[in-house]
Coordinates of C-alpha atoms and ligand atoms in Angstrom, one line a residue:
M3 CA 10.7 -26.5 47.1
S4 CA 10.8 -29.2 44.6
R5 CA 12.2 -28.5 40.5
A6 CA 9.5 -28.9 39.9
T7 CA 7.3 -26.9 41.7
A8 CA 9.9 -23.7 40.6
L9 CA 9.6 -24.5 37.1
E10 CA 5.8 -24.0 37.5
R11 CA 6.1 -21.1 39.8
A12 CA 9.1 -19.9 37.2
A13 CA 6.0 -20.3 34.0
R14 CA 3.7 -19.0 36.7
H15 CA 5.2 -15.2 36.4
A16 CA 6.5 -15.0 33.3
R17 CA 2.5 -15.8 31.9
R18 CA 1.5 -12.9 34.2
A19 CA 4.8 -10.3 33.2
L20 CA 3.7 -11.2 29.2
L21 CA 0.0 -11.0 30.0
T22 CA 1.0 -7.5 31.4
I23 CA 3.2 -6.5 29.0
V24 CA 0.5 -7.4 25.8
G25 CA -2.3 -5.7 28.8
I26 CA -0.3 -2.6 28.7
Q27 CA 0.4 -2.3 24.5
V28 CA -3.2 -2.4 24.2
I29 CA -4.1 0.4 26.5
L30 CA -1.6 2.5 25.2
A31 CA -1.8 2.0 21.7
I32 CA -5.6 2.2 22.1
S33 CA -5.4 5.6 24.1
L34 CA -2.7 6.8 21.5
T35 CA -5.8 6.0 18.8
L36 CA -7.9 7.9 20.5
V37 CA -6.4 11.0 21.9
D38 CA -5.0 11.1 17.9
S39 CA -8.6 11.1 16.2
Y40 CA -10.3 13.6 19.1
R41 CA -6.9 15.6 18.2
R42 CA -8.2 15.7 14.9
R43 CA -11.9 16.3 14.8
N44 CA -12.8 19.6 13.3
K45 CA -8.5 20.3 11.6
K46 CA -8.5 21.6 8.6
P47 CA -6.9 20.4 6.0
K48 CA -3.5 22.2 4.6
P49 CA -2.6 22.6 1.1
F50 CA 0.8 20.6 -0.3
P51 CA 2.8 20.6 -2.8
I52 CA 1.9 18.9 -6.0
T53 CA 2.8 18.3 -9.6
A54 CA 0.4 17.6 -12.3
P55 CA 0.3 14.8 -14.4
I56 CA 3.4 13.9 -15.9
E57 CA 3.9 11.8 -19.3
V58 CA 6.4 10.3 -21.1
P59 CA 7.1 7.5 -23.2
V60 CA 8.4 4.6 -22.4
G61 CA 8.9 1.5 -24.6
D62 CA 5.8 1.7 -27.2
G63 CA 3.3 3.3 -24.1
T64 CA 3.6 6.4 -22.0
I65 CA 3.7 6.2 -18.1
T66 CA 1.9 9.2 -16.7
T67 CA 2.5 10.4 -13.2
Y68 CA 0.0 11.7 -10.5
T69 CA 0.1 13.3 -7.4
Y70 CA -3.3 14.5 -6.3
G71 CA -6.3 12.4 -6.5
Q72 CA -8.0 14.8 -8.2
D73 CA -6.3 14.6 -11.2
L74 CA -6.2 11.2 -11.4
Y75 CA -9.7 10.2 -10.2
D76 CA -10.8 12.6 -13.1
D77 CA -8.6 10.4 -15.5
M78 CA -10.1 7.3 -14.2
L79 CA -14.2 8.1 -14.8
A80 CA -12.5 9.5 -18.2
A81 CA -11.6 6.0 -19.1
I82 CA -14.5 4.7 -17.8
D83 CA -17.0 6.7 -19.1
S84 CA -15.3 5.7 -22.8
A85 CA -15.2 2.2 -22.2
E86 CA -16.5 0.0 -25.2
R87 CA -15.7 -3.2 -24.7
Q88 CA -14.1 -4.0 -21.3
I89 CA -13.5 -2.7 -17.5
L90 CA -11.6 -4.1 -14.8
F91 CA -11.4 -2.3 -11.9
E92 CA -9.9 -3.2 -8.4
T93 CA -9.6 -1.2 -5.2
Y94 CA -9.3 -1.6 -1.8
I95 CA -11.1 1.0 0.1
W96 CA -13.7 1.9 -2.2
K97 CA -15.9 5.0 0.2
D98 CA -19.8 5.7 0.1
D99 CA -19.2 9.5 -0.4
E100 CA -19.4 11.7 -3.5
I101 CA -16.1 10.3 -5.5
G102 CA -17.2 6.6 -3.9
Q103 CA -20.7 7.5 -5.8
R104 CA -18.9 8.9 -8.9
F105 CA -16.6 5.3 -9.4
K106 CA -19.9 2.9 -9.0
Q107 CA -22.6 5.8 -10.9
A108 CA -19.9 5.6 -14.0
L109 CA -19.1 1.8 -13.6
V110 CA -23.0 0.8 -13.6
R111 CA -23.7 3.6 -16.8
A112 CA -21.2 1.6 -18.3
A113 CA -22.8 -2.1 -17.5
R114 CA -25.6 -0.6 -19.2
R115 CA -24.1 0.3 -22.7
G116 CA -23.0 -3.5 -22.8
V117 CA -19.5 -3.1 -22.0
A118 CA -18.8 -6.1 -19.5
V119 CA -17.8 -5.2 -16.1
H120 CA -15.8 -7.1 -13.3
V121 CA -15.2 -5.0 -9.6
I122 CA -12.9 -6.4 -6.8
Y123 CA -13.3 -5.2 -3.9
D124 CA -11.8 -5.8 -0.1
G125 CA -15.0 -7.4 2.2
F126 CA -12.6 -6.3 5.6
A127 CA -11.4 -3.3 4.9
N128 CA -15.2 -1.9 3.4
L129 CA -16.8 -3.6 6.3
V130 CA -17.8 0.6 7.5
V131 CA -19.5 0.8 4.3
P132 CA -23.4 0.5 4.3
P133 CA -25.1 -2.4 2.5
S134 CA -26.9 -0.6 0.4
F135 CA -23.6 1.4 -1.4
K136 CA -22.4 -2.6 -2.2
R137 CA -25.1 -3.6 -4.6
F138 CA -24.5 -3.6 -8.2
P139 CA -27.0 -4.4 -11.2
A140 CA -27.0 -7.7 -12.1
A141 CA -24.7 -6.8 -14.9
I142 CA -21.8 -6.0 -12.9
K143 CA -19.9 -9.4 -12.1
V144 CA -19.0 -8.7 -8.5
L145 CA -16.5 -9.8 -6.4
R146 CA -16.0 -9.1 -2.8
Y147 CA -13.2 -11.3 -1.5
P148 CA -14.2 -11.7 2.0
V149 CA -13.8 -11.0 5.1
Y150 CA -12.7 -14.2 6.4
N151 CA -10.9 -17.2 3.4
A152 CA -9.6 -19.4 6.2
G153 CA -12.2 -21.8 5.8
L154 CA -11.7 -24.1 8.7
R155 CA -8.0 -24.2 8.1
F156 CA -7.9 -21.9 11.1
F157 CA -4.0 -21.5 11.3
D158 CA -3.5 -21.3 7.5
L159 CA -2.1 -18.2 7.1
R160 CA -1.9 -18.7 3.3
H161 CA -5.4 -17.5 3.6
Y162 CA -5.4 -14.6 6.3
G163 CA -3.8 -11.8 3.4
R164 CA -6.3 -8.7 2.2
D165 CA -6.8 -7.6 -1.4
H166 CA -4.8 -4.3 -1.0
R167 CA -4.8 -3.8 -4.6
K168 CA -6.1 -0.9 -6.5
I169 CA -6.1 -1.4 -10.5
L170 CA -8.6 -0.4 -13.4
V171 CA -7.8 -1.2 -17.2
V172 CA -10.2 -0.3 -19.6
D173 CA -10.3 -2.1 -23.2
D174 CA -6.6 -3.2 -23.6
A175 CA -5.8 0.5 -23.8
V176 CA -5.2 1.8 -20.6
G177 CA -4.4 0.2 -17.2
F178 CA -4.1 2.4 -14.0
V179 CA -2.1 1.8 -10.1
G180 CA -1.2 3.0 -7.6
G181 CA -1.0 3.6 -4.1
Y182 CA -5.0 4.8 -4.2
N183 CA -7.7 3.9 -2.7
I184 CA -11.4 6.0 -3.7
G185 CA -13.0 8.4 -1.6
S186 CA -13.2 12.0 -0.7
A187 CA -10.5 13.1 1.0
Y188 CA -8.3 10.9 -1.2
A189 CA -8.7 13.2 -3.5
T190 CA -7.7 16.6 -2.1
E191 CA -6.6 16.1 1.3
W192 CA -3.8 12.7 0.9
R193 CA -0.7 12.6 -1.2
D194 CA -0.2 9.6 -3.0
T195 CA 1.0 8.5 -6.1
H196 CA -0.8 6.6 -9.5
C197 CA -0.1 5.5 -12.5
R198 CA -1.5 5.7 -16.5
I199 CA -0.2 2.9 -18.4
T200 CA -0.6 2.9 -22.2
G201 CA 1.0 0.4 -24.7
P202 CA 1.9 -2.8 -24.1
G203 CA 2.4 -2.9 -20.3
V204 CA -1.4 -2.7 -20.3
W205 CA -1.9 -6.3 -21.0
D206 CA 0.3 -7.5 -18.0
L207 CA -1.9 -5.2 -16.0
Q208 CA -4.7 -6.5 -17.1
R209 CA -3.1 -10.4 -15.8
T210 CA -3.0 -9.7 -12.9
F211 CA -6.4 -8.8 -12.6
A212 CA -7.4 -11.6 -14.7
D213 CA -5.3 -14.1 -12.4
F214 CA -6.8 -12.3 -9.0
W215 CA -10.3 -13.4 -11.1
N216 CA -9.2 -16.6 -11.7
L217 CA -7.7 -17.9 -8.9
H218 CA -10.8 -16.9 -6.2
R219 CA -13.8 -16.8 -8.9
K220 CA -15.1 -20.4 -8.4
R221 CA -16.6 -19.7 -4.9
R222 CA -18.1 -16.4 -5.8
F223 CA -19.5 -17.8 -8.9
R224 CA -20.9 -21.0 -10.9
A225 CA -18.3 -23.6 -11.5
N226 CA -19.5 -22.7 -15.2
E227 CA -18.8 -18.8 -15.3
R228 CA -15.5 -18.6 -17.7
P229 CA -12.5 -17.6 -16.7
L230 CA -11.0 -14.3 -17.7
L231 CA -8.2 -13.6 -20.0
L232 CA -7.2 -17.0 -20.9
E233 CA -4.9 -15.7 -24.2
T234 CA -1.3 -14.6 -24.3
A235 CA -0.2 -11.3 -24.8
S236 CA 1.6 -10.7 -28.6
E237 CA 3.9 -8.4 -27.3
W238 CA 5.4 -7.2 -23.7
E239 CA 7.0 -4.5 -22.7
P240 CA 10.8 -5.2 -21.4
R241 CA 10.7 -2.1 -19.5
M242 CA 8.2 -2.5 -16.7
R243 CA 7.5 -5.7 -15.0
F244 CA 4.2 -5.9 -12.8
H245 CA 5.2 -7.4 -9.3
R246 CA 2.2 -9.1 -7.3
N247 CA 2.5 -10.8 -4.1
I248 CA 0.2 -14.0 -3.7
P249 CA -0.3 -14.9 0.0
T250 CA -2.8 -18.0 -1.0
L251 CA 0.5 -19.2 -3.0
W252 CA 3.2 -18.1 -0.9
S253 CA 4.5 -16.3 -3.3
F254 CA 5.9 -12.7 -2.0
P255 CA 8.2 -11.3 -5.2
I256 CA 7.8 -7.1 -4.0
R257 CA 10.3 -7.6 -0.9
S258 CA 12.5 -9.1 -3.0
M259 CA 12.1 -6.5 -5.5
Y260 CA 13.2 -3.9 -3.6
L261 CA 16.5 -5.5 -1.7
E262 CA 17.3 -6.4 -5.2
A263 CA 17.0 -2.7 -6.4
I264 CA 18.7 -1.5 -3.5
N265 CA 21.5 -3.4 -3.5
R266 CA 22.3 -2.5 -6.9
A267 CA 22.9 1.3 -6.1
T268 CA 25.5 3.3 -6.8
S269 CA 24.6 6.5 -6.6
R270 CA 20.8 7.3 -5.2
V271 CA 17.4 5.1 -3.4
W272 CA 15.1 7.5 -2.7
M273 CA 11.6 5.9 -1.0
T274 CA 8.1 7.6 -0.7
H275 CA 6.2 5.6 2.2
A276 CA 3.3 5.9 3.6
Y277 CA 3.8 2.9 6.3
F278 CA 7.5 2.5 6.9
I279 CA 7.7 -0.6 8.9
P280 CA 10.9 -2.6 7.3
D281 CA 12.0 -5.9 8.7
A282 CA 15.7 -6.2 10.3
N283 CA 17.4 -7.2 7.0
F284 CA 15.9 -4.7 4.9
V285 CA 17.3 -2.3 7.5
D286 CA 20.7 -4.1 6.7
T287 CA 20.1 -3.3 2.8
L288 CA 19.8 0.3 3.0
R289 CA 22.4 0.9 5.9
E290 CA 24.9 -1.4 3.6
A291 CA 24.0 1.0 0.2
A292 CA 24.7 4.2 2.9
R293 CA 27.5 2.7 3.6
R294 CA 28.8 2.4 0.4
G295 CA 27.7 6.1 -0.5
V296 CA 25.3 5.7 -1.7
D297 CA 22.4 8.9 -1.1
V298 CA 19.6 7.1 1.0
R299 CA 16.4 8.9 1.6
I300 CA 13.6 7.8 3.2
L301 CA 10.6 10.1 3.0
L302 CA 7.7 10.0 5.5
P303 CA 4.1 11.1 7.4
R304 CA 5.5 13.6 9.5
K305 CA 2.3 11.6 11.4
S306 CA 0.1 9.3 9.3
N307 CA -3.4 8.4 10.4
H308 CA -2.6 5.8 11.8
I309 CA -0.8 6.4 15.0
V310 CA 0.6 3.4 16.8
A311 CA 2.4 2.3 12.6
D312 CA 3.8 5.8 13.2
W313 CA 5.6 5.3 16.9
I314 CA 6.2 1.6 16.1
S315 CA 8.0 2.8 12.5
R316 CA 10.7 4.9 14.6
G317 CA 11.9 1.8 15.9
Y318 CA 15.0 1.7 13.6
F319 CA 15.5 5.9 13.3
A320 CA 18.3 5.9 15.6
Q321 CA 19.7 2.8 13.5
M322 CA 19.4 4.4 9.8
L323 CA 20.2 8.1 10.7
D324 CA 23.7 6.2 12.1
A325 CA 24.5 4.9 8.8
G326 CA 23.7 8.0 7.0
I327 CA 20.2 7.2 5.6
R328 CA 18.0 10.9 5.6
I329 CA 14.6 10.7 6.8
F330 CA 12.3 13.3 5.5
R331 CA 9.3 14.1 7.0
F332 CA 6.1 15.0 5.1
R333 CA 4.3 18.2 6.2
D334 CA 0.5 18.4 7.3
A335 CA -0.5 16.2 4.9
M336 CA -0.8 12.3 4.7
V337 CA 1.4 11.1 2.3
H338 CA 0.0 8.0 1.6
A339 CA 2.7 6.8 -1.5
K340 CA 4.1 3.5 -1.8
T341 CA 7.0 4.4 -4.5
A342 CA 11.2 4.3 -4.9
T343 CA 13.3 6.1 -7.8
I344 CA 17.2 4.3 -7.9
D345 CA 19.7 6.1 -9.4
G346 CA 18.1 7.8 -12.3
S347 CA 17.1 4.6 -14.0
W348 CA 14.5 2.5 -12.0
S349 CA 11.8 2.9 -10.0
T350 CA 8.1 1.6 -8.6
I351 CA 5.0 3.0 -8.4
G352 CA 2.3 0.5 -6.4
T353 CA 0.1 -0.6 -3.3
A354 CA 2.9 -2.5 -1.6
N355 CA 3.3 -0.4 1.7
V356 CA 7.0 -1.1 3.7
D357 CA 5.9 -3.6 6.6
R358 CA 4.7 -7.1 7.2
L359 CA 1.1 -7.0 6.0
S360 CA 2.5 -5.7 2.3
M361 CA 5.5 -7.9 2.4
Q362 CA 4.6 -10.9 3.6
G363 CA 0.8 -10.5 4.2
N364 CA -1.3 -9.1 1.6
Y365 CA -1.8 -9.5 -2.0
E366 CA -0.4 -6.2 -3.4
I367 CA 1.1 -5.3 -7.0
N368 CA 3.8 -2.8 -7.2
V369 CA 5.2 -1.3 -11.2
E370 CA 8.2 -2.1 -11.6
I371 CA 9.9 0.1 -14.2
I372 CA 12.8 0.6 -15.8
D373 CA 13.3 4.0 -17.9
P374 CA 15.3 6.6 -17.1
A375 CA 12.7 9.5 -17.9
Q376 CA 10.2 8.3 -15.8
A377 CA 13.1 7.9 -12.9
Q378 CA 13.3 11.8 -13.5
V379 CA 10.0 12.3 -13.4
M380 CA 9.7 10.0 -10.2
E381 CA 13.3 12.7 -9.0
T382 CA 11.2 15.9 -9.6
I383 CA 8.1 14.5 -7.5
F384 CA 10.3 13.9 -4.5
E385 CA 12.2 16.7 -4.5
T386 CA 8.7 18.6 -4.2
D387 CA 7.4 16.3 -1.8
L388 CA 11.3 17.3 0.0
S389 CA 10.3 20.9 0.1
N390 CA 7.3 19.9 2.2
C391 CA 9.4 18.2 4.1
A392 CA 11.7 18.8 8.1
E393 CA 14.5 16.6 7.7
L394 CA 14.8 14.6 11.2
T395 CA 18.7 14.8 12.9
M396 CA 20.4 12.6 14.9
D397 CA 20.8 15.0 17.9
E398 CA 16.9 15.5 17.6
W399 CA 16.4 12.1 17.1
E400 CA 18.8 11.8 20.0
S401 CA 17.5 14.3 22.6
R402 CA 13.7 13.3 22.2
D403 CA 12.2 12.8 26.0
V404 CA 11.8 9.8 28.0
Y405 CA 8.1 9.3 27.3
R406 CA 8.8 9.0 24.0
R407 CA 11.3 6.7 24.5
F408 CA 9.3 4.4 26.8
T409 CA 6.4 4.8 24.5
E410 CA 8.7 3.2 21.6
A411 CA 9.8 0.4 23.7
I412 CA 6.2 -0.8 24.6
L413 CA 5.0 -0.8 21.3
G414 CA 8.3 -1.8 19.8
P415 CA 7.5 -5.7 20.4
L416 CA 4.4 -5.5 18.2
R417 CA 6.9 -4.3 14.9
P418 CA 6.4 -8.3 13.6
L419 CA 2.7 -7.9 13.5
L420 CA 2.8 -5.4 11.2
Ligands
LIG503 O1 -3.6 0.5 3.5 P1 -3.4 1.4 2.6 O2 -1.8 1.3 2.5 O3 -4.0 1.7 0.9 O4 -4.3 2.5 3.2 C1 -5.8 2.3 3.7 C2 -5.3 3.8 4.7 O5 -4.6 3.2 6.4 C3 -7.0 3.4 5.6 O6 -6.6 3.6 6.9

């Protein structure tokens, strides 16, 4: 057999093997998802421990931290109802259910009384929402971030990120940011974290909304549509920084924010995450912290709403446990928070998951707060969550059965995609 024929045959075998593996991955992922959604049917949501909203002064303003959706939504709706001048509202998911309708009606009421209402929502995340819900009175300026935004630049990855942010700013006076989407299930069934900000920090949050709006408004509105927020702030809050991932500018500072903070940690790194699929360097940074004696704890849902993400997330468990990182898994409810607190002084609350989609793909926003009182709040919340967690031990992890190991091995290669 000639060398060229042998090479061709080897390439054919390699292609077939690759297709077989991808096929098995797809079938496995679909089967897991179907079985999981079948099992969830008719399952009653279970209660979980929560903390009441906690307000602390930070600089010349305040931060209030929420861990229960109903508390948060009540305050967001009250802020919208009291708006006099301007509302900036941005969400990834916006369900057409009771809570979703309440937000829509509150925004419509505000627009009718003369408030300038600007709304941004992600087109892809809300594909399943009925079109009638997505029709707004002309007085509300709506920027639907399109499902497909790359035009003819098919291979330009900068245009494939989703708008994953969740922001509300009212009258330059109060701002909200964090993990909560808008929907009834999130009000009572999911454990998430969001914060309310007053004081000079609000301006920076407003700025983040305006930057997104100005970046994308041209294709959605007439050319003469005035950009938002051209003025600059007269003062700023050094204890709070708003980090934004902006894929179209290929700018992803949130990952760097985490790595820098973890690298500086001396006593503890406590992270709470919904979907935890870090890249290898991120894992190494956590392991190095644990090895130098830092108390590194990762709190995750025992079962998230995306079972495939759960399986893929487990790929690094052995390495992390081996380095002394402690993994806690929240029972009976979905933890959707994206937060961390370090050394009693540093905290972050945001929209970015620790996975590729958030760290290097989507539009995201995280507020970084350097303040001991806020860190104390985050630690209290973490400890409350721990009371509803089971710790995963190395013995337990090592004793998992062969089927689980097989599933992990098959799904593991998908990790860089999520
Ligand atoms: O993308 P997130 O983090 O807002 O989570 C959304 C839920 O997973 C929707 O299924």
